[in-house]
PDB file of C-alpha atoms and ligand atoms in Angstrom:
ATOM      1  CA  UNK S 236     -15.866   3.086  -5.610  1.00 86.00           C
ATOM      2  CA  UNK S 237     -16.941   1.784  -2.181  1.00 93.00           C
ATOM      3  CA  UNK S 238     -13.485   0.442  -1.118  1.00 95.00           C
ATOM      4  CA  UNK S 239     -14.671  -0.271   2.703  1.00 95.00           C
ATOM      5  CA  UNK S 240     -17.530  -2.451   0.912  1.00 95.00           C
ATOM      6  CA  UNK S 241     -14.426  -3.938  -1.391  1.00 94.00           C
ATOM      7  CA  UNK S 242     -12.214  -4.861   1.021  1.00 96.00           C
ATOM      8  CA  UNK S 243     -14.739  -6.356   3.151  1.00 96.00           C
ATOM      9  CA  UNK S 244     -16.044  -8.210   0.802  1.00 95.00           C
ATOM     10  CA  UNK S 245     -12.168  -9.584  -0.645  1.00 93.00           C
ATOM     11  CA  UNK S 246     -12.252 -10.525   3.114  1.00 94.00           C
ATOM     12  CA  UNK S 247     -14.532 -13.258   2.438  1.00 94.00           C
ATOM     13  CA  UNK S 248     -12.181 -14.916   0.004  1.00 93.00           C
ATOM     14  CA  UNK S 249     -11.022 -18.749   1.183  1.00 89.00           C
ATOM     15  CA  UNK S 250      -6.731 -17.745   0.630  1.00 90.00           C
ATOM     16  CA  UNK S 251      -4.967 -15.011   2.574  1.00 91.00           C
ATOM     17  CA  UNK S 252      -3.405 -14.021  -0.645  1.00 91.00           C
ATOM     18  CA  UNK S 253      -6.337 -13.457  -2.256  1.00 92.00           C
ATOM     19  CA  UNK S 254      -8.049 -11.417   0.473  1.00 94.00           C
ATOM     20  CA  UNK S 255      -5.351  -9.128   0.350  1.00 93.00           C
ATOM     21  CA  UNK S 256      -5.348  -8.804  -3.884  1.00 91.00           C
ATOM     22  CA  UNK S 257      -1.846 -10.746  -3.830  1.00 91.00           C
ATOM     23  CA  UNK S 258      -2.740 -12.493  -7.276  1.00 87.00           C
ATOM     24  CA  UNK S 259      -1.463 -12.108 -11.050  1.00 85.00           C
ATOM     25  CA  UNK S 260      -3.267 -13.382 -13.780  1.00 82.00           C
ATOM     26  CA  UNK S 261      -5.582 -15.123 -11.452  1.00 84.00           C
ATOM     27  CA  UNK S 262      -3.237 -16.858  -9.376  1.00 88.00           C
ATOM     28  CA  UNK S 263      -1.305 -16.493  -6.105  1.00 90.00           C
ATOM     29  CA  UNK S 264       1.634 -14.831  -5.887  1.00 90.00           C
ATOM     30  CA  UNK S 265       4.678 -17.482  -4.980  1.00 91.00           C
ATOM     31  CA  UNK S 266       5.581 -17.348  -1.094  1.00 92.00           C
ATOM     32  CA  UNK S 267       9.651 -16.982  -2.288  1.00 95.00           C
ATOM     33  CA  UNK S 268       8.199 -14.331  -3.996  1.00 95.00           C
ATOM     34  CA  UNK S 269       6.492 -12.356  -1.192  1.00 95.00           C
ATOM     35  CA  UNK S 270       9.730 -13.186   0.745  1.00 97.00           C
ATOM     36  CA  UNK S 271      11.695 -11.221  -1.703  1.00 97.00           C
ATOM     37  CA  UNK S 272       9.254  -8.195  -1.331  1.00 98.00           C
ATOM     38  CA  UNK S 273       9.429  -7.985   2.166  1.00 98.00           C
ATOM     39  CA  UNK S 274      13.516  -8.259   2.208  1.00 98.00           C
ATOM     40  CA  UNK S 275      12.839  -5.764  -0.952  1.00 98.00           C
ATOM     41  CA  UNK S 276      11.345  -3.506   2.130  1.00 98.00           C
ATOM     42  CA  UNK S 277      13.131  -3.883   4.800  1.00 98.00           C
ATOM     43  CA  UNK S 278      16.256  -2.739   2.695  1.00 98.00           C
ATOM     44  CA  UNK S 279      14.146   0.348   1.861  1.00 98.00           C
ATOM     45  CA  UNK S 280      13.338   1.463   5.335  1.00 98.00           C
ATOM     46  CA  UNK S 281      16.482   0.006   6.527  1.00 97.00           C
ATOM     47  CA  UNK S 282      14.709  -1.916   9.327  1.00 98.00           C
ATOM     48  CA  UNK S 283      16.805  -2.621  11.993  1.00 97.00           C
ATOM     49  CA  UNK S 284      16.008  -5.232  14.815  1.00 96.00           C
ATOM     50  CA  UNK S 285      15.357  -2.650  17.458  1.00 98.00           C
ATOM     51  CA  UNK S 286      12.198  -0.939  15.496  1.00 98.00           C
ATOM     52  CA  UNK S 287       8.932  -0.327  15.583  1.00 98.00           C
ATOM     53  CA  UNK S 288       6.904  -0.496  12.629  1.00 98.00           C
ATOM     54  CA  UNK S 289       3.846   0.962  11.043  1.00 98.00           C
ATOM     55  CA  UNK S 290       2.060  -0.623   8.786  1.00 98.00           C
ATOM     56  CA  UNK S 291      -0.796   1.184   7.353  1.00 98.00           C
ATOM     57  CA  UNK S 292      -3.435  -0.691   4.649  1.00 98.00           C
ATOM     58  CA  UNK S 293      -2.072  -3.978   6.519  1.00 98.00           C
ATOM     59  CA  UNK S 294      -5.134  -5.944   5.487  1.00 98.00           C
ATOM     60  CA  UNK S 295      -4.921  -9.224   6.826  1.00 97.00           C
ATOM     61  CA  UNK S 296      -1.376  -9.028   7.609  1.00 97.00           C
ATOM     62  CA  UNK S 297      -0.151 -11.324   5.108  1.00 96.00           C
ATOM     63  CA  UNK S 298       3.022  -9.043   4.148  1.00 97.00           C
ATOM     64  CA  UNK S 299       2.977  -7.593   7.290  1.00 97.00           C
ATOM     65  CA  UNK S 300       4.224 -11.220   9.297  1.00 95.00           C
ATOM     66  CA  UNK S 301       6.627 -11.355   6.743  1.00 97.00           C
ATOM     67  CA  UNK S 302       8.400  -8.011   8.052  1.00 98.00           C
ATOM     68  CA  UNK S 303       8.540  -9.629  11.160  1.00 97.00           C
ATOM     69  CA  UNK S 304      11.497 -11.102  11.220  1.00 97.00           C
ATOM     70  CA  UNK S 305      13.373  -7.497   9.998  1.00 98.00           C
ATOM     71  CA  UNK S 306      12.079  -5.411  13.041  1.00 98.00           C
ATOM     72  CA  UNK S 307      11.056  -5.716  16.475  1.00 98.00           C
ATOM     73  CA  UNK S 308       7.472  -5.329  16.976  1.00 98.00           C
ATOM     74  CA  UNK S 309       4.592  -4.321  14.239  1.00 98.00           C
ATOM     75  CA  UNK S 310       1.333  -2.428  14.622  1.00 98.00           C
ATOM     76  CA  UNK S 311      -0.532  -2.809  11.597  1.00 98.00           C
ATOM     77  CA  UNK S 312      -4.063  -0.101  10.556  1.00 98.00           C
ATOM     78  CA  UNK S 313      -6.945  -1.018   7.840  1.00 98.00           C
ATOM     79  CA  UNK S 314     -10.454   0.363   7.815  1.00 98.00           C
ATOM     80  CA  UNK S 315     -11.485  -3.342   7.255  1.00 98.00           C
ATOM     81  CA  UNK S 316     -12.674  -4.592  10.690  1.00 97.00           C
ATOM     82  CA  UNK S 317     -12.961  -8.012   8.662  1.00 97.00           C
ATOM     83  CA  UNK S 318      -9.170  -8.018   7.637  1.00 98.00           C
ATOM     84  CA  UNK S 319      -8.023  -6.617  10.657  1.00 97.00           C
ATOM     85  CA  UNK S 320     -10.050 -10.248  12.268  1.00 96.00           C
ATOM     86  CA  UNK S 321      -8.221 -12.307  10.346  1.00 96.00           C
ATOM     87  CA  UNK S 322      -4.766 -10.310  10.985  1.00 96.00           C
ATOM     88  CA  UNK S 323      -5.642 -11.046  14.578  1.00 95.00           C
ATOM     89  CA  UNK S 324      -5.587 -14.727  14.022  1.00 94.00           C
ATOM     90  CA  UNK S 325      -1.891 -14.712  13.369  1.00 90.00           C
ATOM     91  CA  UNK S 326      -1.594 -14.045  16.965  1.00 85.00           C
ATOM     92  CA  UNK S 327       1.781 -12.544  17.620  1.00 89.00           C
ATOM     93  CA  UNK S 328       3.049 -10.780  20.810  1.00 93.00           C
ATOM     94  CA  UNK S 329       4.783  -9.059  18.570  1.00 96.00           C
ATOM     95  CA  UNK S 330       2.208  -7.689  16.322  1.00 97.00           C
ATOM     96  CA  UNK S 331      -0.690  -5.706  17.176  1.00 97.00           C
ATOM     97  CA  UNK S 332      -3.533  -4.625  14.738  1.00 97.00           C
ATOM     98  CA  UNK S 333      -5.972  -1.660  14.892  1.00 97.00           C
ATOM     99  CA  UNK S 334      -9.076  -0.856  12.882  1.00 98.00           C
ATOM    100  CA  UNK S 335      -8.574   3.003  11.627  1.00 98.00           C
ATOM    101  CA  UNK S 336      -8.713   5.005   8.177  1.00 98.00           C
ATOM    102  CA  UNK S 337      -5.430   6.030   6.805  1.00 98.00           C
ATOM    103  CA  UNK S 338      -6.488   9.353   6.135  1.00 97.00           C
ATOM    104  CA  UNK S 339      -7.475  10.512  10.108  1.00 96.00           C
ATOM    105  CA  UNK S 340      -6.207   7.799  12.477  1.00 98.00           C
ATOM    106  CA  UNK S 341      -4.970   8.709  15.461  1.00 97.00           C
ATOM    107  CA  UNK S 342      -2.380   5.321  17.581  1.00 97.00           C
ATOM    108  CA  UNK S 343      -1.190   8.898  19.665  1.00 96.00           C
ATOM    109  CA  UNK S 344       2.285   7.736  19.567  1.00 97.00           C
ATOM    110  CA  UNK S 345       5.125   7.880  16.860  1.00 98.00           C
ATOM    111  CA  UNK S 346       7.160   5.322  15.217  1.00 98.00           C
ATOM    112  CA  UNK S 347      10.525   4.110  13.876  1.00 98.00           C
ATOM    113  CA  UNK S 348       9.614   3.292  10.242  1.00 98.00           C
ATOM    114  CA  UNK S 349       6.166   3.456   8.432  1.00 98.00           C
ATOM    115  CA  UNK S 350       4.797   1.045   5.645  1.00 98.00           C
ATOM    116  CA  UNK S 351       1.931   1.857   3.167  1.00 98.00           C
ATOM    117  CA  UNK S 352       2.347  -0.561   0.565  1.00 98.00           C
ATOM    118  CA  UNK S 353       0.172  -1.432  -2.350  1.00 97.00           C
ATOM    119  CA  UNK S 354      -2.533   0.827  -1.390  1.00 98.00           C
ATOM    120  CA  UNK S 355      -2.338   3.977  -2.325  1.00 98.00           C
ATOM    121  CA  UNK S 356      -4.110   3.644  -5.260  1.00 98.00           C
ATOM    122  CA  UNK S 357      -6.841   3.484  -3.257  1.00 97.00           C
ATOM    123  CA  UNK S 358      -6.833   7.145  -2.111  1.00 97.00           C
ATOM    124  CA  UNK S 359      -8.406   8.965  -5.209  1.00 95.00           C
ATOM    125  CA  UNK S 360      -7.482  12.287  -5.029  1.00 96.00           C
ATOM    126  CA  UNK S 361      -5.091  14.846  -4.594  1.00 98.00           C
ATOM    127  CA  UNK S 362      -5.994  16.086  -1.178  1.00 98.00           C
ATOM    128  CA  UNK S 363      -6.851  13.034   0.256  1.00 98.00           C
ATOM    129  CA  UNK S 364      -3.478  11.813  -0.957  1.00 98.00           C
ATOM    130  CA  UNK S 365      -2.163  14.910   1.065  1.00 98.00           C
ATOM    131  CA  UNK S 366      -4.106  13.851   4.338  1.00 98.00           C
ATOM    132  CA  UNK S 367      -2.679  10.077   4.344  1.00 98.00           C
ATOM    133  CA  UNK S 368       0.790  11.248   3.972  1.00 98.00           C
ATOM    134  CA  UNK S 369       0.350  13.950   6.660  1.00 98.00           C
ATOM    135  CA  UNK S 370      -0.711  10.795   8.950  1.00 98.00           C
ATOM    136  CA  UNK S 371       1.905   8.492   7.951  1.00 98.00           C
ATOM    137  CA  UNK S 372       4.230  11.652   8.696  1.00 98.00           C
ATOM    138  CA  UNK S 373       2.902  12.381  12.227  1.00 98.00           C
ATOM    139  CA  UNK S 374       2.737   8.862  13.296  1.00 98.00           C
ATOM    140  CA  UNK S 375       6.861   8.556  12.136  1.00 98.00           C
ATOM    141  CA  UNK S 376       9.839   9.308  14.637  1.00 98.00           C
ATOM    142  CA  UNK S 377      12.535  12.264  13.504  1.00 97.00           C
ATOM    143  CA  UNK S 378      14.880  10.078  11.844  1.00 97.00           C
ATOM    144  CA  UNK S 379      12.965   7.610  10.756  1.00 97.00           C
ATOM    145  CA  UNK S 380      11.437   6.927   7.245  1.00 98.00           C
ATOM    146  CA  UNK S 381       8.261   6.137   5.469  1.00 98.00           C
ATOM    147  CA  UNK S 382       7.724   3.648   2.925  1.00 98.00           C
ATOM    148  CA  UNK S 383       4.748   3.914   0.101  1.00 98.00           C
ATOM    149  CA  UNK S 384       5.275   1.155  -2.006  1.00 98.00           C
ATOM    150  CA  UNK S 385       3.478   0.030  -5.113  1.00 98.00           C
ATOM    151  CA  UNK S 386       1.956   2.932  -6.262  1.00 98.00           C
ATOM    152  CA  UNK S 387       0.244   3.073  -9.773  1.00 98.00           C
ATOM    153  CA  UNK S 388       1.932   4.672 -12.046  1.00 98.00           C
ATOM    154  CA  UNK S 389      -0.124   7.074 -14.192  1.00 97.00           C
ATOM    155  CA  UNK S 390       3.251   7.723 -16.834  1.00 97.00           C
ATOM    156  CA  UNK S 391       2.410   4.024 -16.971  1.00 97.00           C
ATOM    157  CA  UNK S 392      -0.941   3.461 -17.390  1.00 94.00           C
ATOM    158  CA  UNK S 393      -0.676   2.025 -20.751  1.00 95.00           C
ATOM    159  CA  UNK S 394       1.979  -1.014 -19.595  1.00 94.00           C
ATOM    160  CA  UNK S 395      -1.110  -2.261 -17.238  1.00 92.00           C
ATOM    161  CA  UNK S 396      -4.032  -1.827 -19.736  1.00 90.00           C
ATOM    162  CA  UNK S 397      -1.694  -2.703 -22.436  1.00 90.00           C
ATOM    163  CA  UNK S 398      -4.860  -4.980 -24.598  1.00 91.00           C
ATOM    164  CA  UNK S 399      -8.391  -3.798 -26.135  1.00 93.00           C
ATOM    165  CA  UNK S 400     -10.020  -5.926 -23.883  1.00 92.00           C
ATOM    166  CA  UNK S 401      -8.542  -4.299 -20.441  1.00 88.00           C
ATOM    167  CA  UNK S 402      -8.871  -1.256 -21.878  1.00 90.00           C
ATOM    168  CA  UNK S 403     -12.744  -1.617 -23.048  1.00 91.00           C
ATOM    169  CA  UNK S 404     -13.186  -3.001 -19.294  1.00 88.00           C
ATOM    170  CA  UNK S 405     -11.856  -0.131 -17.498  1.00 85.00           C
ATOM    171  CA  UNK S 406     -13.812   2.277 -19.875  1.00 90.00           C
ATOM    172  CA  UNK S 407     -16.938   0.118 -18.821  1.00 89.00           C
ATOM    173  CA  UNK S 408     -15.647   0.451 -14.911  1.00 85.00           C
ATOM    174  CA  UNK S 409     -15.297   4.036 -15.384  1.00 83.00           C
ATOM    175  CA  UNK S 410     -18.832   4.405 -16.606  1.00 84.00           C
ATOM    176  CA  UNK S 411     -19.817   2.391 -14.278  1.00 83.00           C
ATOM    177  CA  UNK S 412     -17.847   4.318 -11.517  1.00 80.00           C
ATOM    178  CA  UNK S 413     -16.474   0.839 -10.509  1.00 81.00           C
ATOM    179  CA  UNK S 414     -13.245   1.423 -11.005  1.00 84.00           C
ATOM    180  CA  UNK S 415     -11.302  -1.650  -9.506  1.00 85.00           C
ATOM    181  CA  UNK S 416      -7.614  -0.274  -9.565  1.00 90.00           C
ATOM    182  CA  UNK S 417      -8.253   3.292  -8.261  1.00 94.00           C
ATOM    183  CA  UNK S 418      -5.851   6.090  -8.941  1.00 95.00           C
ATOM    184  CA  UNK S 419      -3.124   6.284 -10.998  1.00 97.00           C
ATOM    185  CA  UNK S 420      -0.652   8.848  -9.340  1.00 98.00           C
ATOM    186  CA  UNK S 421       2.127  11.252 -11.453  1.00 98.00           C
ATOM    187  CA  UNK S 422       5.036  10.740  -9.008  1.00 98.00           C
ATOM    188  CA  UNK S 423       5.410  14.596  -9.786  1.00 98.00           C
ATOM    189  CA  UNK S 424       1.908  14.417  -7.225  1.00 98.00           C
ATOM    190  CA  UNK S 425       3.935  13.186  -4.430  1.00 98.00           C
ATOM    191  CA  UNK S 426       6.852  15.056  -4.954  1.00 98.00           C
ATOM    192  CA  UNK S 427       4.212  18.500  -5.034  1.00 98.00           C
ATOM    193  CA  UNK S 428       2.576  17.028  -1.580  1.00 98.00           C
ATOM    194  CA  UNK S 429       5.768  16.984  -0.353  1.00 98.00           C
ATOM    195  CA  UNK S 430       6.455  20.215  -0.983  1.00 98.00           C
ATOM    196  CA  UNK S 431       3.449  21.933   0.535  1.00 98.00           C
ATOM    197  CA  UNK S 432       4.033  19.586   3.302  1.00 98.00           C
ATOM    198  CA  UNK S 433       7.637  21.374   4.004  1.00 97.00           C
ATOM    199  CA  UNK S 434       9.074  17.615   3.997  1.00 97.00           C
ATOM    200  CA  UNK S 435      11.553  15.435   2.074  1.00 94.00           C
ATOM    201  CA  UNK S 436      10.503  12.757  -0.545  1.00 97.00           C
ATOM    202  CA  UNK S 437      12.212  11.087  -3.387  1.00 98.00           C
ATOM    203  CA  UNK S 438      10.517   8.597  -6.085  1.00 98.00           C
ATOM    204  CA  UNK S 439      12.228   5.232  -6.122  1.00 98.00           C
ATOM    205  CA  UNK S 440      12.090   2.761  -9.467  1.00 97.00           C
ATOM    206  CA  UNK S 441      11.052  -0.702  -8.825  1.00 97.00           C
ATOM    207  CA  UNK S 442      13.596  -3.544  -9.575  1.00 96.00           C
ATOM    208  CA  UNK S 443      12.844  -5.613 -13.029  1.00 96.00           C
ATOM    209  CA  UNK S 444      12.004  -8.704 -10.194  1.00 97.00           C
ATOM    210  CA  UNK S 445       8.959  -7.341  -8.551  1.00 96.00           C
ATOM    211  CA  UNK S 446       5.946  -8.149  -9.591  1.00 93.00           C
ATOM    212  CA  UNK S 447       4.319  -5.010 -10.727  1.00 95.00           C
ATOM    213  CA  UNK S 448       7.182  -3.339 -11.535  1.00 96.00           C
ATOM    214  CA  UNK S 449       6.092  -2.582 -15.479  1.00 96.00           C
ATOM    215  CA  UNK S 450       3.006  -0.104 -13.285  1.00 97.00           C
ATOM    216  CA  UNK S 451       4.719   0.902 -10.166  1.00 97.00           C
ATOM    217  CA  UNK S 452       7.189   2.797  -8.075  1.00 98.00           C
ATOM    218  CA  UNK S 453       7.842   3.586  -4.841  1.00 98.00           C
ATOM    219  CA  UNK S 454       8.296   6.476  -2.751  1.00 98.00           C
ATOM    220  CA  UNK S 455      10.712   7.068   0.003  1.00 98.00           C
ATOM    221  CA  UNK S 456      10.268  10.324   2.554  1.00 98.00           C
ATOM    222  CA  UNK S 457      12.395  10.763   5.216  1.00 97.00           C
ATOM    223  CA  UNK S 458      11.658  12.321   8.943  1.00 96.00           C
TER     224      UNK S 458
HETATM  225  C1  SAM E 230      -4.154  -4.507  -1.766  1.00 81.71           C
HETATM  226  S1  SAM E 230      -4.418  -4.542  -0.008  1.00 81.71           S
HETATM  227  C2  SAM E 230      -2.738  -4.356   0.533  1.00 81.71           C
HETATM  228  C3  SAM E 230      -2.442  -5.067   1.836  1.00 81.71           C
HETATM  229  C4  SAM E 230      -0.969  -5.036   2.256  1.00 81.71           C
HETATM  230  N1  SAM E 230      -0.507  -3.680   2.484  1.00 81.71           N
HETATM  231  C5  SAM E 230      -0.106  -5.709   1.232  1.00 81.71           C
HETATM  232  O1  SAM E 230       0.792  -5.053   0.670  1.00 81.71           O
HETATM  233  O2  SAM E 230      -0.275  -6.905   0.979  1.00 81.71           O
HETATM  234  C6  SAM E 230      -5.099  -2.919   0.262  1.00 81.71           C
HETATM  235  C7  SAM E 230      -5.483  -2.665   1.701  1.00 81.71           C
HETATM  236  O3  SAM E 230      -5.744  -1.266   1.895  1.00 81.71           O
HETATM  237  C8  SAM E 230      -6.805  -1.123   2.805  1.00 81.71           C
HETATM  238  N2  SAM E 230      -7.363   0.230   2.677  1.00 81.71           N
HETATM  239  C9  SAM E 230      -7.840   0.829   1.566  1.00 81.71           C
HETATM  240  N3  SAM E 230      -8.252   2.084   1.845  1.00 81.71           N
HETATM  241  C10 SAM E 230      -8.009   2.286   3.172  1.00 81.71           C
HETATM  242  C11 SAM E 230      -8.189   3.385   4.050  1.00 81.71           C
HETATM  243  N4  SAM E 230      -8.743   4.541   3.632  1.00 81.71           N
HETATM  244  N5  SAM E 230      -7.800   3.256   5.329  1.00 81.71           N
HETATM  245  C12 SAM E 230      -7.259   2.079   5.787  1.00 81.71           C
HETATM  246  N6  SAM E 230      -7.093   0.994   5.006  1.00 81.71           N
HETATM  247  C13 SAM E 230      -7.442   1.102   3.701  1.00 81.71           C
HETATM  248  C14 SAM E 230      -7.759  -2.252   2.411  1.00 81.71           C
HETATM  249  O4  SAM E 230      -8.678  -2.566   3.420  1.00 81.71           O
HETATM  250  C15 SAM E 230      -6.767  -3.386   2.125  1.00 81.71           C
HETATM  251  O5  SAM E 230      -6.512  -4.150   3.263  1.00 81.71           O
END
């Protein structure tokens, strides 16, 4: 799959929530909702008022404004020039957006706390899983932590295609090499990348509340 091509494409759509995938069964997800997440996250990375954040895969921003209020100042990365246009919009003094690839950007400076959320499925393999967390690492203060949120989980791949018809689609997708939900990672994968990294990770379970929570978890490493 052509992600880039997706994304830019998903830019196009008329909703914010929508150009950043924030829909379930077709429709938005609630704004109290998305307020929860983002509280969710900055109890996670225990975001205090004095940080900087990272957020890498920030699309158009829409959870990244959110975060706002938790932390001091944001920078946010995605490979989408398009989303990173309409991130740009928001125009905050306190947010600042970049166009880069998770897997080799270089901001040359280091941060409190680091987001990846919802996005790492989009990384399809091992070592290129590897790569993004060696960025997110480098670009993270000692002391601080790193985030990856929302990350398929492949001991739970049934609870997502849990009817014929998803499943017949996604064997058509394969086929097809359209694939529209990317990989499903073994949190066992992480915890492995962290150990050839030489660094400090622990898988998190998802509260009942979230949204995806019957597919996901998170993963917390610490600098
Ligand atoms: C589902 S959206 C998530 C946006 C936001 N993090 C959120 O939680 O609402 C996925 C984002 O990942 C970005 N993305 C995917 N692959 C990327 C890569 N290799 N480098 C940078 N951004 C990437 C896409 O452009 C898109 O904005």
């Amino acid at each position: 799959m052509n992600w880039k091509h997706f994304w830019d494409r998903q830019a196009l759509a008329s909703k914010g929530a929508k150009q950043v995938g924030r829909i379930m069964v077709g429709k938005e997800l609630e704004p109290k909702l998305m307020l929860n997440i983002a509280q969710q996250i900055s109890e996670q990375l225990q975001l205090k008022e004095t940080d900087r954040l990272l957020d890498v895969c920030c699309g158009n921003a829409y959870l990244s404004h959110l975060l706002l209020p938790y932390c001091q100042s944001i920078v946010g990365v995605d490979f989408s020039e398009k989303l990173i246009a309409e991130a740009q919009k928001l125009g905050s003094n306190r947010m600042d957006f970049f166009v880069g690839d998770a897997r080799n950007f270089c901001l040359n400076q280091r941060f409190d706390k680091t987001l990846l959320y919802f996005s790492f499925q989009y990384f399809e393999d091992y070592k290129t899983g590897k790569e993004v967390i060696q960025t997110l690492w480098e670009h993270t203060q000692l002391g601080g932590q790193i985030l990856i949120g929302d990350i398929c989980d492949k001991r739970k791949f049934f609870s997502y295609y849990n009817s014929p018809k998803k499943l017949w689609n996604w064997f058509k997708q394969k086929l097809n090499k359209r694939n529209d939900m990317g990989k499903f990672w073994h949190p066992n994968e992480l915890l492995q990348i962290c150990e050839e990294l030489g660094i400090k990770g622990k898988v998190q379970a998802q509260q009942t509340w979230q949204p995806y929570a019957h597919y996901r978890f998170d993963f917390l490493i610490e600098k």
